Short mmCIF file of C-alpha atoms in Angstrom, two decimals:
data_model
loop_
_atom_site.label_atom_id
_atom_site.label_comp_id
_atom_site.label_asym_id
_atom_site.label_seq_id
_atom_site.Cartn_x
_atom_site.Cartn_y
_atom_site.Cartn_z
CA MET E 1 0.00 0.00 0.00
CA PHE E 2 2.84 2.36 0.92
CA ARG E 3 4.64 1.61 -2.34
CA LEU E 4 1.45 2.24 -4.29
CA THR E 5 0.99 5.61 -2.59
CA ILE E 6 4.57 6.63 -3.40
CA LEU E 7 4.11 5.56 -7.00
CA LEU E 8 0.93 7.61 -7.33
CA VAL E 9 2.63 10.67 -5.86
CA ILE E 10 5.60 10.33 -8.24
CA THR E 11 3.29 9.88 -11.23
CA ALA E 12 1.22 12.92 -10.26
CA PHE E 13 4.38 14.99 -9.76
CA SER E 14 5.76 13.91 -13.12
CA ARG E 15 2.56 14.85 -14.91
CA CYS E 16 2.53 18.21 -13.16
CA SER E 17 6.14 18.81 -14.15
CA MET E 18 5.39 17.97 -17.77
CA ARG E 19 2.45 20.36 -17.83
CA SER E 20 4.56 23.12 -16.31
CA ILE E 21 6.87 23.39 -19.33
CA ASN E 22 5.87 26.70 -20.86
CA TYR E 23 7.53 26.83 -24.26
CA ARG E 24 7.92 30.25 -25.79
CA PRO E 25 5.18 30.77 -28.42
CA VAL E 26 6.02 30.79 -32.12
CA VAL E 27 4.86 33.13 -34.90
CA LEU E 28 5.14 31.91 -38.50
CA MET E 29 5.03 34.06 -41.64
CA HIS E 30 4.50 32.56 -45.10
CA GLY E 31 6.08 33.67 -48.38
CA ILE E 32 4.69 35.36 -51.47
CA ALA E 33 1.83 33.78 -53.44
CA ALA E 34 0.99 31.60 -50.44
CA PHE E 35 -1.37 31.19 -47.51
CA ALA E 36 -0.86 30.84 -43.76
CA SER E 37 -1.83 27.17 -44.14
CA ASP E 38 1.34 26.60 -46.17
CA MET E 39 3.19 26.68 -42.84
CA ASN E 40 1.12 23.83 -41.37
CA GLU E 41 3.63 21.08 -42.09
CA LEU E 42 6.48 22.96 -40.47
CA ALA E 43 4.24 23.82 -37.53
CA SER E 44 3.52 20.12 -37.06
CA TRP E 45 7.25 19.43 -36.62
CA LEU E 46 7.35 21.97 -33.80
CA ARG E 47 4.21 20.61 -32.12
CA THR E 48 5.64 17.11 -32.20
CA ALA E 49 8.90 18.27 -30.63
CA PHE E 50 7.40 20.62 -28.02
CA SER E 51 4.17 19.50 -26.41
CA ASP E 52 1.44 22.14 -26.04
CA ILE E 53 3.51 24.88 -27.69
CA TYR E 54 1.42 27.80 -28.96
CA ILE E 55 1.93 28.46 -32.68
CA VAL E 56 0.21 31.00 -34.87
CA SER E 57 0.67 31.38 -38.61
CA ILE E 58 -0.24 34.90 -39.68
CA GLU E 59 -2.33 35.43 -42.80
CA ILE E 60 -1.59 38.56 -44.79
CA GLY E 61 -4.97 39.87 -45.90
CA SER E 62 -6.53 37.27 -48.17
CA GLY E 63 -3.22 35.37 -48.34
CA PHE E 64 -2.19 34.51 -51.90
CA GLU E 65 -3.35 37.64 -53.73
CA ASP E 66 -2.62 40.22 -51.05
CA SER E 67 0.88 38.82 -50.48
CA ILE E 68 1.57 39.93 -54.06
CA LEU E 69 -0.48 43.12 -54.35
CA TRP E 70 -0.03 44.73 -50.93
CA PRO E 71 3.15 46.82 -50.52
CA LEU E 72 5.39 45.50 -47.77
CA ASP E 73 4.85 48.57 -45.61
CA LYS E 74 1.18 47.59 -45.41
CA GLN E 75 2.00 43.90 -44.91
CA VAL E 76 4.31 44.65 -41.97
CA GLU E 77 1.71 46.94 -40.41
CA HIS E 78 -0.96 44.25 -40.77
CA PHE E 79 1.41 41.65 -39.34
CA CYS E 80 2.24 43.76 -36.28
CA VAL E 81 -1.42 44.48 -35.53
CA ALA E 82 -2.20 40.75 -35.65
CA ILE E 83 0.58 40.02 -33.18
CA ARG E 84 -0.34 42.81 -30.78
CA ASN E 85 -3.94 41.57 -30.72
CA ASP E 86 -2.91 38.04 -29.76
CA VAL E 87 -2.93 37.69 -25.97
CA HIS E 88 -0.68 34.63 -26.14
CA LEU E 89 2.23 36.68 -27.51
CA GLN E 90 2.46 39.51 -24.99
CA GLN E 91 5.26 37.94 -22.94
CA GLY E 92 7.51 37.23 -25.91
CA PHE E 93 7.89 34.67 -28.69
CA ASN E 94 10.15 33.19 -31.34
CA MET E 95 9.47 34.32 -34.89
CA PHE E 96 9.99 32.55 -38.21
CA GLY E 97 9.73 33.87 -41.76
CA PHE E 98 10.05 32.07 -45.08
CA SER E 99 11.12 33.81 -48.31
CA GLN E 100 9.20 37.12 -48.54
CA GLY E 101 8.10 36.39 -45.00
CA SER E 102 11.72 36.85 -43.91
CA LEU E 103 11.45 40.54 -44.76
CA ILE E 104 8.09 40.91 -43.06
CA VAL E 105 9.30 39.40 -39.78
CA ARG E 106 12.52 41.42 -39.77
CA GLY E 107 10.66 44.59 -40.66
CA ALA E 108 8.29 43.88 -37.78
CA VAL E 109 11.19 43.48 -35.33
CA GLU E 110 12.75 46.75 -36.42
CA ARG E 111 9.62 48.89 -36.77
CA CYS E 112 7.23 47.50 -34.17
CA SER E 113 9.59 46.79 -31.25
CA LEU E 114 8.05 43.36 -30.69
CA PRO E 115 9.25 41.12 -27.82
CA VAL E 116 10.98 38.65 -30.13
CA TYR E 117 13.48 36.24 -28.57
CA ASN E 118 14.89 34.35 -31.57
CA LEU E 119 14.37 35.45 -35.18
CA ILE E 120 14.67 32.62 -37.71
CA THR E 121 14.57 33.27 -41.46
CA LEU E 122 14.43 30.50 -44.06
CA ASN E 123 15.56 31.24 -47.64
CA GLY E 124 15.61 34.90 -46.74
CA LEU E 125 15.57 37.88 -49.08
CA HIS E 126 17.51 40.22 -46.82
CA GLN E 127 19.57 41.79 -49.59
CA GLY E 128 16.73 41.77 -52.08
CA ILE E 129 16.32 39.90 -55.34
CA PHE E 130 17.16 40.61 -58.97
CA GLY E 131 16.46 38.21 -61.79
CA ILE E 132 13.84 36.31 -63.72
CA PRO E 133 13.40 33.11 -61.63
CA TYR E 134 11.67 34.88 -58.72
CA LEU E 135 9.37 36.71 -61.11
CA LEU E 136 7.97 33.40 -62.33
CA LYS E 137 6.03 33.30 -59.06
CA LEU E 138 4.08 36.35 -60.22
CA PRO E 139 1.25 36.57 -62.76
CA VAL E 140 2.59 37.15 -66.29
CA ARG E 141 1.04 40.62 -66.52
CA LEU E 142 3.12 41.81 -63.56
CA ARG E 143 6.55 40.57 -64.65
CA ASP E 144 7.30 43.28 -67.22
CA LEU E 145 6.15 45.94 -64.79
CA ILE E 146 8.84 44.84 -62.33
CA THR E 147 11.70 44.53 -64.81
CA LYS E 148 10.94 47.84 -66.56
CA TYR E 149 9.30 50.06 -63.95
CA ALA E 150 10.16 48.60 -60.52
CA TYR E 151 11.12 51.92 -58.97
CA GLU E 152 8.16 53.92 -60.26
CA LYS E 153 5.87 54.93 -57.39
CA ILE E 154 2.77 53.38 -58.93
CA ILE E 155 4.54 49.99 -59.02
CA GLN E 156 6.10 50.41 -55.58
CA ASP E 157 2.63 51.05 -54.19
CA ARG E 158 1.03 48.01 -55.81
CA ILE E 159 3.44 45.07 -56.16
CA SER E 160 5.30 43.71 -53.14
CA THR E 161 8.25 42.35 -55.14
CA ALA E 162 9.13 45.85 -56.31
CA ASN E 163 9.78 46.76 -52.68
CA TYR E 164 12.86 44.52 -52.56
CA TRP E 165 13.95 44.56 -56.22
CA ARG E 166 17.65 45.44 -55.95
CA ASP E 167 19.05 46.19 -59.40
CA PRO E 168 22.88 46.31 -59.16
CA SER E 169 23.00 48.62 -62.19
CA GLN E 170 20.68 51.13 -60.50
CA LEU E 171 21.67 51.08 -56.84
CA ASN E 172 21.31 54.84 -56.41
CA LYS E 173 17.78 54.65 -57.80
CA TYR E 174 17.08 51.61 -55.63
CA ILE E 175 18.13 53.45 -52.48
CA SER E 176 16.22 56.64 -53.30
CA GLN E 177 13.02 55.19 -54.78
CA CYS E 178 12.54 51.66 -53.46
CA GLN E 179 10.08 52.10 -50.58
CA PHE E 180 10.86 49.20 -48.26
CA LEU E 181 14.16 47.30 -48.36
CA PRO E 182 16.54 50.29 -48.28
CA ASP E 183 14.63 51.51 -45.23
CA ILE E 184 14.74 48.34 -43.11
CA ASN E 185 18.34 47.77 -44.26
CA ASN E 186 19.19 51.28 -43.01
CA GLU E 187 20.77 52.28 -46.32
CA HIS E 188 19.62 55.90 -46.30
CA LYS E 189 21.94 58.75 -45.32
CA THR E 190 20.24 59.18 -41.96
CA LEU E 191 20.30 55.94 -39.99
CA ASN E 192 17.28 54.84 -37.98
CA GLU E 193 18.85 54.00 -34.64
CA THR E 194 15.66 52.30 -33.45
CA TYR E 195 16.07 49.61 -36.12
CA CYS E 196 19.56 48.77 -34.93
CA THR E 197 18.53 48.89 -31.26
CA ASN E 198 15.67 46.47 -31.84
CA ILE E 199 17.79 44.01 -33.84
CA LEU E 200 20.41 43.99 -31.09
CA LYS E 201 17.74 42.99 -28.55
CA LEU E 202 17.48 39.57 -30.21
CA ASN E 203 18.88 36.57 -28.41
CA ALA E 204 19.66 35.01 -31.81
CA PHE E 205 19.24 35.93 -35.47
CA VAL E 206 19.24 32.85 -37.72
CA MET E 207 19.74 33.20 -41.48
CA THR E 208 19.64 30.49 -44.13
CA TYR E 209 19.74 30.06 -47.86
CA SER E 210 19.60 26.98 -50.08
CA ASP E 211 22.36 26.18 -52.56
CA LEU E 212 19.68 24.53 -54.73
CA ASP E 213 17.28 27.47 -54.66
CA GLU E 214 16.01 27.92 -58.21
CA VAL E 215 13.85 30.95 -57.38
CA VAL E 216 15.78 33.48 -55.28
CA THR E 217 18.58 35.32 -57.10
CA PRO E 218 21.04 35.72 -55.65
CA ARG E 219 20.58 32.79 -53.28
CA GLU E 220 23.01 34.38 -50.86
CA SER E 221 20.51 37.15 -50.19
CA GLY E 222 19.47 34.95 -47.28
CA TRP E 223 22.83 35.87 -45.71
CA PHE E 224 22.53 39.60 -46.51
CA LEU E 225 24.71 39.22 -49.60
CA GLY E 226 23.53 40.75 -52.88
CA TYR E 227 25.04 41.57 -56.23
CA ALA E 228 27.94 44.02 -56.10
CA GLU E 229 27.37 47.36 -57.81
CA GLN E 230 27.37 47.21 -61.61
CA SER E 231 27.97 43.45 -61.66
CA LEU E 232 26.48 40.04 -61.02
CA ASN E 233 29.28 39.09 -58.64
CA ILE E 234 28.10 38.26 -55.14
CA GLU E 235 29.22 40.52 -52.33
CA THR E 236 31.32 39.08 -49.54
CA TRP E 237 30.90 39.86 -45.87
CA ASN E 238 33.95 42.12 -45.77
CA THR E 239 32.73 44.16 -48.76
CA SER E 240 29.03 44.49 -47.94
CA ARG E 241 27.76 47.68 -46.29
CA GLN E 242 25.79 45.63 -43.77
CA PHE E 243 29.07 44.35 -42.37
CA THR E 244 31.49 47.22 -42.95
CA GLU E 245 29.09 49.91 -41.71
CA ASP E 246 27.06 47.74 -39.30
CA LEU E 247 23.90 49.40 -40.62
CA ILE E 248 21.39 47.39 -38.57
CA GLY E 249 23.82 45.70 -36.18
CA MET E 250 24.81 42.57 -38.11
CA ARG E 251 28.51 42.94 -37.36
CA THR E 252 27.73 43.54 -33.70
CA LEU E 253 25.51 40.44 -33.54
CA TRP E 254 28.31 38.42 -35.12
CA LYS E 255 30.83 39.63 -32.55
CA GLN E 256 28.36 38.81 -29.77
CA GLY E 257 27.90 35.26 -31.05
CA LYS E 258 24.20 35.87 -31.77
CA LEU E 259 24.28 35.47 -35.56
CA PHE E 260 23.80 31.95 -36.92
CA MET E 261 24.09 31.05 -40.61
CA PHE E 262 23.16 27.80 -42.36
CA ILE E 263 22.93 26.44 -45.91
CA SER E 264 20.20 23.97 -46.85
CA HIS E 265 19.99 21.78 -49.94
CA THR E 266 16.43 21.84 -51.30
CA ARG E 267 14.45 23.59 -53.97
CA HIS E 268 12.80 26.83 -52.89
CA GLN E 269 9.23 25.60 -52.52
CA ASP E 270 10.37 22.42 -50.75
CA THR E 271 12.18 24.32 -48.03
CA PRO E 272 9.34 24.48 -45.44
CA HIS E 273 8.21 20.95 -46.30
CA ALA E 274 9.23 17.30 -45.93
CA PRO E 275 12.32 17.36 -48.21
CA ASN E 276 13.92 19.86 -45.83
CA ARG E 277 12.77 18.33 -42.55
CA ASP E 278 16.12 16.76 -41.63
CA PHE E 279 17.90 20.08 -42.13
CA PHE E 280 15.29 21.87 -40.02
CA MET E 281 15.42 19.36 -37.18
CA LYS E 282 19.22 19.26 -37.11
CA ASN E 283 19.93 22.98 -37.37
CA LEU E 284 16.88 25.13 -36.62
CA LEU E 285 14.81 23.23 -34.06
CA GLN E 286 17.21 24.24 -31.29
CA PHE E 287 16.18 27.90 -31.64
CA PHE E 288 12.60 27.07 -30.65
CA ASN E 289 13.62 25.05 -27.58
CA ASN E 290 13.28 27.76 -24.98
CA THR E 291 10.70 28.65 -22.37
CA LEU E 292 9.07 31.66 -20.79
CA SER E 293 10.25 32.28 -17.23
#
């Protein structure tokens, strides 16, 4: 009888201990021409690994269409409102963005001062895109508008891709007329100190790209590396402004040991799905394994 009582007490204590694990919530942001439900498979990996974890995948407007036709300023604003209205996220959370979603989540960190612990970006577009493959994700009628008129205000106001189209032959025009990426990358003459301050609050900033990505050009944009001026040669860390001038704090994060960089090996659209699961579990899962105090 005594042994049975002890066993029941231990079992009850163990169950209580298991229930007391309060994993930090997770916010997911999908890419362009997609829906929040496209993150369901990746979310299932997290739920399997961390029992009872709270996960929310944010939908931008109507999803597919609005992810293309809303400018990123509006998408980030919408994203931040959704997070602030979610009572589960008030104490802090980890945040994940895929493809175009990488820019939305980073823009939200910088502009909205959200209580983000770890920021994880998959196949990121941090240094923009330039080239035909990515445009194939857009309706045919929009492709010529990007290649010919990307920096015209009417296009900037209506097509999200134009907001991070970084033409190496027109970098001055990109910086002066592109409405989103030069701002969150702090490339204007007057730096926004708040952006840098908010990035440096992160516990970890995780960046990835895939060496088999057939959509994002250059692939290395996921590591903040774009095409060098007037060429199609990829920048290196020691030549990029993000590193040499520490525009949003990337060099500081690196020195602090808070910047983590990985390379995956899947096609772009496979990256948040089963073909990339082993990479995710081996390299990225660790950044979600933390709890609220």
